[in-house]
PDB file of C-alpha atoms in Angstrom:
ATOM      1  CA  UNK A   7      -9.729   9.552 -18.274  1.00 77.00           C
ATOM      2  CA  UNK A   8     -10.423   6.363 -16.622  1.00 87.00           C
ATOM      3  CA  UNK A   9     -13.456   6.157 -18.246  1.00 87.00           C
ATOM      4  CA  UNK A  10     -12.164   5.563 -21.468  1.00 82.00           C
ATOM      5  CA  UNK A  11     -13.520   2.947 -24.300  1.00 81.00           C
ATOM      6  CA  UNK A  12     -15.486   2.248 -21.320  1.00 87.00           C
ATOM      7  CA  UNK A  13     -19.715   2.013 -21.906  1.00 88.00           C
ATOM      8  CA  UNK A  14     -20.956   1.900 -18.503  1.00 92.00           C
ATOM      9  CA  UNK A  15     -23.114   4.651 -17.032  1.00 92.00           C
ATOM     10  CA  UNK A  16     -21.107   7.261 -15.534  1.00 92.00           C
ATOM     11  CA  UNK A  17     -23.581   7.070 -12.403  1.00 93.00           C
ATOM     12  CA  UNK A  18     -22.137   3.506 -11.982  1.00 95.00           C
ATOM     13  CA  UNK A  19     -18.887   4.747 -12.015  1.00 95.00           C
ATOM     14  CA  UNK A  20     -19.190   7.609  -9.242  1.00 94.00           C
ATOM     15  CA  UNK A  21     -20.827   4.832  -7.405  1.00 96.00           C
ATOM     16  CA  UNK A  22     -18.301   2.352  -7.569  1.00 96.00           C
ATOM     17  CA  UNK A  23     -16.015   5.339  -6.438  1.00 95.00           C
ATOM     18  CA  UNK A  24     -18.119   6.199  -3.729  1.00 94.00           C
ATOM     19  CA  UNK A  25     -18.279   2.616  -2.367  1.00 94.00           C
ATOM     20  CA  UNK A  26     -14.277   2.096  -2.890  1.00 93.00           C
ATOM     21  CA  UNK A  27     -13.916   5.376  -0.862  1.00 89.00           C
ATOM     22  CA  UNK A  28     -14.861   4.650   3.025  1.00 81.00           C
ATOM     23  CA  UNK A  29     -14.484   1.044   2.924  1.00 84.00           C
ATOM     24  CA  UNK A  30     -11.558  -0.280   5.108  1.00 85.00           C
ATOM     25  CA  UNK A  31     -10.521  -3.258   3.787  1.00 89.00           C
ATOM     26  CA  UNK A  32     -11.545  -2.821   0.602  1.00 92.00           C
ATOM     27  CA  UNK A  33     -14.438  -3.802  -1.940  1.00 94.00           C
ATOM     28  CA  UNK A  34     -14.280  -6.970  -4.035  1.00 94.00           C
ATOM     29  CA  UNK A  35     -15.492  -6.823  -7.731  1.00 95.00           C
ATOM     30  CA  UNK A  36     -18.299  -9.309  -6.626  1.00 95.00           C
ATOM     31  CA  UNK A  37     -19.127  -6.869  -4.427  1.00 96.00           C
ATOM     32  CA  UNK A  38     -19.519  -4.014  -7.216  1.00 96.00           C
ATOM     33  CA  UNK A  39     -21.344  -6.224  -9.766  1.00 97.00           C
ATOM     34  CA  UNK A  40     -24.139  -6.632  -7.217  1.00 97.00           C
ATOM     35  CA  UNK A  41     -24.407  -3.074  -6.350  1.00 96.00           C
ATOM     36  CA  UNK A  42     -24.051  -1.506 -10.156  1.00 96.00           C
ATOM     37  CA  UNK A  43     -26.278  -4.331 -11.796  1.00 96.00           C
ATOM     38  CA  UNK A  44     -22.729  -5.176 -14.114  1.00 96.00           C
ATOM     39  CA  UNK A  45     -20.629  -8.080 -15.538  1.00 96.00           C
ATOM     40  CA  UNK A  46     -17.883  -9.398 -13.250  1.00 96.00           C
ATOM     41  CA  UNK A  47     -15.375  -8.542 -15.896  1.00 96.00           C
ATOM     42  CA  UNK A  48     -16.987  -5.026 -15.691  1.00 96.00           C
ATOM     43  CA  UNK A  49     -16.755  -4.632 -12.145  1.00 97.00           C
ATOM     44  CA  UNK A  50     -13.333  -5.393 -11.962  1.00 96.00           C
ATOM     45  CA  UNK A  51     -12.041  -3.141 -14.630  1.00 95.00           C
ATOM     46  CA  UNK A  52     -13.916  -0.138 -12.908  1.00 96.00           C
ATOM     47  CA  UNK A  53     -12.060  -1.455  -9.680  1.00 96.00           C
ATOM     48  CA  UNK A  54      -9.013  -1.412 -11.310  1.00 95.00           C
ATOM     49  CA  UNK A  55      -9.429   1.595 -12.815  1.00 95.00           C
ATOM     50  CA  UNK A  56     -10.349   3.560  -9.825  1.00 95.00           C
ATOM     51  CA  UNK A  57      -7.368   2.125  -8.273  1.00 95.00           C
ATOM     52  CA  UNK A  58      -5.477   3.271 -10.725  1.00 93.00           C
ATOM     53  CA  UNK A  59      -6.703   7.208  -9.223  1.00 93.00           C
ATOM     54  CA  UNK A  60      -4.910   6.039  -6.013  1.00 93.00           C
ATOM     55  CA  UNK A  61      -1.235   6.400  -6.923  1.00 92.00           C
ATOM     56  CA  UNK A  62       0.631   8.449  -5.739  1.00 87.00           C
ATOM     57  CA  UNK A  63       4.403   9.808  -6.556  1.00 76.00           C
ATOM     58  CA  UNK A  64       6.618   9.179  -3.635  1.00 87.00           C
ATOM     59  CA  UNK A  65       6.434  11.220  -0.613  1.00 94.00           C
ATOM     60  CA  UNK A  66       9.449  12.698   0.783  1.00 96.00           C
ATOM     61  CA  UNK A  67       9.484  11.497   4.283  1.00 97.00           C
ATOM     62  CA  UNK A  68      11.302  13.027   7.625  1.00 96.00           C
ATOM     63  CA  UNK A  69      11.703  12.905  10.766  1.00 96.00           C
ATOM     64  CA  UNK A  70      11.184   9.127  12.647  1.00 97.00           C
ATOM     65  CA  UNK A  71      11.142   6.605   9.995  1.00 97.00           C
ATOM     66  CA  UNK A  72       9.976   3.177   9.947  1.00 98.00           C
ATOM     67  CA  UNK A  73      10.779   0.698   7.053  1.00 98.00           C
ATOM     68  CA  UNK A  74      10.377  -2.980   6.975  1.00 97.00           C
ATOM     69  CA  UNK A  75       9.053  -5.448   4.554  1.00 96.00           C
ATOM     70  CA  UNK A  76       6.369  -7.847   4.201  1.00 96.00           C
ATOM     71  CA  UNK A  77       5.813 -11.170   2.381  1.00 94.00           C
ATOM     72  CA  UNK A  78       2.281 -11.580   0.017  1.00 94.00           C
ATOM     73  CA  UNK A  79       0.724 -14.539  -1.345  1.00 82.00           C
ATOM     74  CA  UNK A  80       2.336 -17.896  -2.335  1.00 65.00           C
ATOM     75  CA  UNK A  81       2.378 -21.134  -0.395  1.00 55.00           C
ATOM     76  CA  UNK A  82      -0.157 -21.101   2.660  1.00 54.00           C
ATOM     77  CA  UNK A  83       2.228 -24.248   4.091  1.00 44.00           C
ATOM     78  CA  UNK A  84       5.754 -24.305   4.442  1.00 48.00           C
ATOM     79  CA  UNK A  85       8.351 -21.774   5.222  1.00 53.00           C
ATOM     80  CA  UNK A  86       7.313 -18.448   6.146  1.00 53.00           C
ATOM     81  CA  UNK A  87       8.841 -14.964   6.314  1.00 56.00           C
ATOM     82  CA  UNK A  88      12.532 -13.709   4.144  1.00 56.00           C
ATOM     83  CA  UNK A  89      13.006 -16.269   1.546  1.00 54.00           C
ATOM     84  CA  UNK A  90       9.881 -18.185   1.393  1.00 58.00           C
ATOM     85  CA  UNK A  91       8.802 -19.454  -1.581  1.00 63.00           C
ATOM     86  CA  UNK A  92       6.524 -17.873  -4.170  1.00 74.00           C
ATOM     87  CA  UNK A  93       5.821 -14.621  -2.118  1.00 88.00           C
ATOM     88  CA  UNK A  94       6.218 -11.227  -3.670  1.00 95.00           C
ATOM     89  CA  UNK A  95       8.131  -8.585  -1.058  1.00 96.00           C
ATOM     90  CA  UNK A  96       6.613  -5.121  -0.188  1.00 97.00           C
ATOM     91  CA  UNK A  97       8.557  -2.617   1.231  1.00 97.00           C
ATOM     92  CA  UNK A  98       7.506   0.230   3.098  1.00 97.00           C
ATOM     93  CA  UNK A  99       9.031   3.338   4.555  1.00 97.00           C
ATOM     94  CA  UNK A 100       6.525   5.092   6.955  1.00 97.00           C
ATOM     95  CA  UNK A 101       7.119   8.668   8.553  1.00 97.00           C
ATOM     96  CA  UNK A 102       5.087   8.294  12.313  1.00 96.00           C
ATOM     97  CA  UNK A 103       2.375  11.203  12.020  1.00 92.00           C
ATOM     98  CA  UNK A 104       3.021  10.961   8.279  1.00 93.00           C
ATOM     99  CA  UNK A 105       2.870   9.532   4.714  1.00 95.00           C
ATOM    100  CA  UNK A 106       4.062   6.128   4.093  1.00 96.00           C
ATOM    101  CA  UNK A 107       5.327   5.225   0.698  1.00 96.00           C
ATOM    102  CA  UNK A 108       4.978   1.237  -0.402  1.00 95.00           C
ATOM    103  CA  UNK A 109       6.709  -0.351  -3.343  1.00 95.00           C
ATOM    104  CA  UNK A 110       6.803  -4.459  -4.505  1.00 96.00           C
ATOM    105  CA  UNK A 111      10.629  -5.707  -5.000  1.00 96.00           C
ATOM    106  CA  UNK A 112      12.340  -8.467  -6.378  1.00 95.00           C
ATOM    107  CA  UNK A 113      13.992  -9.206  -3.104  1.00 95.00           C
ATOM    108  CA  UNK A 114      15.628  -8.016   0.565  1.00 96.00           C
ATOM    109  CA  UNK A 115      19.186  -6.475  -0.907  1.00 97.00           C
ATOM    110  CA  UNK A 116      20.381  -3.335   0.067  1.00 97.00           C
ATOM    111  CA  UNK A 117      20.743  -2.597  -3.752  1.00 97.00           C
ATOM    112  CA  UNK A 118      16.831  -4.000  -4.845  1.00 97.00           C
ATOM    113  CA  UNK A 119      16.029  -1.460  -1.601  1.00 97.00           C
ATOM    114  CA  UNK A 120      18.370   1.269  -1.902  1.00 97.00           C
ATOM    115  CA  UNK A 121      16.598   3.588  -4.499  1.00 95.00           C
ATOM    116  CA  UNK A 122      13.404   3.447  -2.807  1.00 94.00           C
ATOM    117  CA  UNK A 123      14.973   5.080   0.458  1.00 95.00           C
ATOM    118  CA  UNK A 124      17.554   7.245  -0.721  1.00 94.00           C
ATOM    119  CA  UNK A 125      15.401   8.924  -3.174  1.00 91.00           C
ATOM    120  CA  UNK A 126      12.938   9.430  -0.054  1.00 94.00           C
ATOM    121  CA  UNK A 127      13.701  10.203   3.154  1.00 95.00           C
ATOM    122  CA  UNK A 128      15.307  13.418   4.058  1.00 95.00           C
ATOM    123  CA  UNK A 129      18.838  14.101   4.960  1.00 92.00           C
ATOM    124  CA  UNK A 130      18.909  14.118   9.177  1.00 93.00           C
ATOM    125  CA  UNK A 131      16.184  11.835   9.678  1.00 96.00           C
ATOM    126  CA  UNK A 132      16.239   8.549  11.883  1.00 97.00           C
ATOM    127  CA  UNK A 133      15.937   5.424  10.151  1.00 98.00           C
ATOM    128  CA  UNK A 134      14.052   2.363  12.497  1.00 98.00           C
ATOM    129  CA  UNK A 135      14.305  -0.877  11.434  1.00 97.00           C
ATOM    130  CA  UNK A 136      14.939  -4.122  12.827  1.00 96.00           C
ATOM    131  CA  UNK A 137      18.038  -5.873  12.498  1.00 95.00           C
ATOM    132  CA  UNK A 138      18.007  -6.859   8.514  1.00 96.00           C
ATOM    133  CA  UNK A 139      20.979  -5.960   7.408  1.00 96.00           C
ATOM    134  CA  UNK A 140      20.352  -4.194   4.480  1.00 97.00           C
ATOM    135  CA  UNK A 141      19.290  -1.298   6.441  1.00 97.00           C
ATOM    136  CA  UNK A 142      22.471  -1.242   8.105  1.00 97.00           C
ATOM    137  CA  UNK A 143      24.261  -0.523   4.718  1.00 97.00           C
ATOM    138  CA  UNK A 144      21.552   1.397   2.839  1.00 96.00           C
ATOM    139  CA  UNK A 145      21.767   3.843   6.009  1.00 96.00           C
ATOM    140  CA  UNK A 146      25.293   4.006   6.121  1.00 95.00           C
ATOM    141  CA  UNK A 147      25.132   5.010   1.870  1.00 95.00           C
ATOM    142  CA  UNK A 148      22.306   7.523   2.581  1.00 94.00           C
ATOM    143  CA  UNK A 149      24.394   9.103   5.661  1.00 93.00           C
ATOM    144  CA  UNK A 150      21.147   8.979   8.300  1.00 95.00           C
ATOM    145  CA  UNK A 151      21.386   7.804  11.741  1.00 96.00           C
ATOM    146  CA  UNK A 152      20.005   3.734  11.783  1.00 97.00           C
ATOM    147  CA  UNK A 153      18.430   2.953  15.067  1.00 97.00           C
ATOM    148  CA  UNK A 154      17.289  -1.164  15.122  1.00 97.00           C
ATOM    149  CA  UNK A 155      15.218  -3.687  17.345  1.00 95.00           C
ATOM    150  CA  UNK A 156      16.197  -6.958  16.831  1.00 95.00           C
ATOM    151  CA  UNK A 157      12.953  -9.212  16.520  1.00 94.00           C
ATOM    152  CA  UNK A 158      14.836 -12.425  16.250  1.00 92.00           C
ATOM    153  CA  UNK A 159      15.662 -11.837  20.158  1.00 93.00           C
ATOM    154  CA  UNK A 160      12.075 -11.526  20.911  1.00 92.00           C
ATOM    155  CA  UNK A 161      13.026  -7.413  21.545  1.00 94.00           C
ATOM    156  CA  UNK A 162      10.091  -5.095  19.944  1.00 92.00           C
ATOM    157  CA  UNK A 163      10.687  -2.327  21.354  1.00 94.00           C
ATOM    158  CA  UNK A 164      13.426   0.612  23.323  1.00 94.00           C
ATOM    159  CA  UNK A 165      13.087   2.852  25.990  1.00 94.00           C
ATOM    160  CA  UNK A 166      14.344   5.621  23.394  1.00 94.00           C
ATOM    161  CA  UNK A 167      11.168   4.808  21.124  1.00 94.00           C
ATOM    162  CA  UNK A 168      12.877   2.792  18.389  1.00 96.00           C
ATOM    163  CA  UNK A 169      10.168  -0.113  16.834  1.00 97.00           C
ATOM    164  CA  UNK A 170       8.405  -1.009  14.080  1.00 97.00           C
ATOM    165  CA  UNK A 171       5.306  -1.394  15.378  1.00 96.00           C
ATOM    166  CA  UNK A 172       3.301   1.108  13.210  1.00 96.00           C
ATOM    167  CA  UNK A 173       3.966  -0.343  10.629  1.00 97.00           C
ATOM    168  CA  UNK A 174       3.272  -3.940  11.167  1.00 96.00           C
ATOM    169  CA  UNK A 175       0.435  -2.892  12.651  1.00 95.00           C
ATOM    170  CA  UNK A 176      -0.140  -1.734   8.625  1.00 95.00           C
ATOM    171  CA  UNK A 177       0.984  -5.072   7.402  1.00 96.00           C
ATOM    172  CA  UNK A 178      -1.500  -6.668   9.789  1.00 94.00           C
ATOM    173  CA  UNK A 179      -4.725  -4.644   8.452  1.00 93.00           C
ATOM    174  CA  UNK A 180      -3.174  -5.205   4.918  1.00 94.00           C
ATOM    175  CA  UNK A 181      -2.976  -8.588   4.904  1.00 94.00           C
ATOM    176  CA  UNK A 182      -6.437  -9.256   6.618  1.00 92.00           C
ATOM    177  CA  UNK A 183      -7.913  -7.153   4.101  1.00 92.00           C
ATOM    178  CA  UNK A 184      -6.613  -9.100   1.155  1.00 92.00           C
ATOM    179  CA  UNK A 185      -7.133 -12.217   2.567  1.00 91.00           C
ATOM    180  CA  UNK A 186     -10.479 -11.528   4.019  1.00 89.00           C
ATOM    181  CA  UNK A 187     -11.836  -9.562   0.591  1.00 92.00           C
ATOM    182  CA  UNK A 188      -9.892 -10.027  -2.141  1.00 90.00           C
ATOM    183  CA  UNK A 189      -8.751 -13.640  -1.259  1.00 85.00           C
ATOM    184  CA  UNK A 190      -5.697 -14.002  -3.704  1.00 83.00           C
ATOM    185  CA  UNK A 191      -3.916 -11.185  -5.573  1.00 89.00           C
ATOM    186  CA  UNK A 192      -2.176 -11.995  -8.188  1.00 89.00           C
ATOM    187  CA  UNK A 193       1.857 -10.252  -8.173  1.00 91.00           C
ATOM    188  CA  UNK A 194       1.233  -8.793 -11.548  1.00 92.00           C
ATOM    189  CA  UNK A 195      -1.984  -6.307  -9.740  1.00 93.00           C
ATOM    190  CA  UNK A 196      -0.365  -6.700  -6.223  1.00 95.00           C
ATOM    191  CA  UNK A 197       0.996  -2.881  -6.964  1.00 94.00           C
ATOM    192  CA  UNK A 198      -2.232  -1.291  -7.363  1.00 94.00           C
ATOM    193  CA  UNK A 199      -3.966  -3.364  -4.364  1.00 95.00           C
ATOM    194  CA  UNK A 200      -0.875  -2.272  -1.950  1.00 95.00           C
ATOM    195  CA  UNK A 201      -1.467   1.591  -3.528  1.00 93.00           C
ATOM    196  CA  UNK A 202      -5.312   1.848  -2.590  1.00 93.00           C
ATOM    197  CA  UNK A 203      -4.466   0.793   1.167  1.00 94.00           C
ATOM    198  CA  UNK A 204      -1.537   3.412   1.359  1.00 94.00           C
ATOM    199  CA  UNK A 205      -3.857   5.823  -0.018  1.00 93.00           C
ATOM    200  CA  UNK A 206      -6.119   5.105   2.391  1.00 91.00           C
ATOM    201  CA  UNK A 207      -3.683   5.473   5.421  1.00 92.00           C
ATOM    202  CA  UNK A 208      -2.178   8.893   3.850  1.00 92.00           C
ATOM    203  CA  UNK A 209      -5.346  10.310   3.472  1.00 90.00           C
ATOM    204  CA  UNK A 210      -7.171   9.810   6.942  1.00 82.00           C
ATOM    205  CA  UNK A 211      -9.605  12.334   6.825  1.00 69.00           C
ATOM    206  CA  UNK A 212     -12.787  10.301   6.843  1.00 60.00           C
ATOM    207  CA  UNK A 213     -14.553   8.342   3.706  1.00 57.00           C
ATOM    208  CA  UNK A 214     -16.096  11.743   2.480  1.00 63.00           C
ATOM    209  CA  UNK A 215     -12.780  13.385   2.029  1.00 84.00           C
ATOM    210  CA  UNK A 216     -11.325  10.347  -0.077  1.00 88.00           C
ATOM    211  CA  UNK A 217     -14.426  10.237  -1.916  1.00 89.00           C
ATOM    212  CA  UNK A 218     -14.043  14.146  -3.155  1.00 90.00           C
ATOM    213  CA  UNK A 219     -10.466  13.330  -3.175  1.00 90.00           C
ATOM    214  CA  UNK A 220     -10.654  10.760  -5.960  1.00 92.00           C
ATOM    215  CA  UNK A 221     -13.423  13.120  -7.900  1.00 90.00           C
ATOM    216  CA  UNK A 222     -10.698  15.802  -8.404  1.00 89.00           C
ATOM    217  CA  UNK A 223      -8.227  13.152  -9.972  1.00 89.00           C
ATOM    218  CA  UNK A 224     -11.233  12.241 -12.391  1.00 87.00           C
ATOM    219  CA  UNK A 225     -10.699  13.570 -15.931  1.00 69.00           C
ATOM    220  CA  UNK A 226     -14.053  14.012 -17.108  1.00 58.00           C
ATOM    221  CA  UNK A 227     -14.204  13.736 -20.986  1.00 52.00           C
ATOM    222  CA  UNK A 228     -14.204  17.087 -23.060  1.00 52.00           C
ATOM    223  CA  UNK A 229     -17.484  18.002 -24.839  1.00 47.00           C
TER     224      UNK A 229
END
């Protein structure tokens, strides 16, 4: 249970839950201490631990498939994008009118990437990228058609529907939320920050439907 060793009213908690649940870009643990009447340190653990009922196993995506990767944190000066210093590297597959799946890597390879494709996207499907090329091997391993834009070129988008505009448009809400909430993440929690957002987006059903949602992965305590 997530409410374990834990001595804080279990109203509290199902608040905190219900306040993590609709809330776009997130709640910071400031924010919970003033609404549950708790320590900091206790606000953030409940945080924590209700992002912990957020993760999900891997969804096997088909179809149209967007990947692409993003850089978090570091420097705020100096070089930006593949390679810049003291970022941490998400990666994220996204099936358009589907799940996405999100993962933190060590780096761009095809091998550091490999796994977390060919363990999830179904034989026959259409992998869109832009012109890293990584993709270009981990799609010739997997055996799926690889269909690019090249963004260094200033091209976003084909006639035949191949971009990756969904999902930037993802890494643009992520990183406003984290920068606008949350402020700095540190890459140790990164994980469980970039797996309540993805929850969020796989579950768009309205803040109700994530709030039951989260209630059924709740393991109340036995009596």
């Amino acid at each position: 249970s997530i409410f374990a060793k834990s001595d804080t009213d279990l109203f509290n908690w199902f608040f905190a839950i219900f306040l993590m649940s609709p809330s776009r870009n997130g709640v910071a643990a400031k924010e919970l201490q003033r609404h549950l009447g708790v320590t900091y340190k206790t606000a953030w653990r409940i945080a924590k631990q209700i992002r912990l009922l957020m993760q999900e196993n891997d969804h096997m995506l088909f179809g149209e498939i967007e990947a692409d990767e993003t850089m978090i944190g570091g420097a705020r000066h100096g070089k930006r994008g593949r390679g810049a210093e003291g970022k941490t590297v998400v990666l994220g597959t996204l099936q358009r009118e589907g799940k996405m799946n999100m993962h933190v890597v060590e780096n761009v390879r095809a091998a550091t990437l490999l796994p977390h494709l060919q363990n999830n996207i179904a034989k026959g499907s259409d992998l869109l990228t832009d012109e890293l090329k990584s993709y270009t091997k981990i799609a010739g391993i997997i055996g799926i058609n690889h269909r690019t834009v090249n963004h260094s070129a200033k091209q976003y988008a084909k006639e035949d529907g191949t971009h990756t505009n969904t999902i930037e448009s993802f890494w643009g809400q992520l990183k406003r939320s984290l920068s606008g909430t949350y402020h700095v993440v540190s890459p140790k929690y990164l994980p469980l920050y970039v797996s309540e957002f993805s929850f969020r987006w796989n579950h768009q059903n309205g803040a109700m439907h994530l709030f039951d949602l989260l209630l059924s992965r709740v393991e109340l305590p036995r009596v």
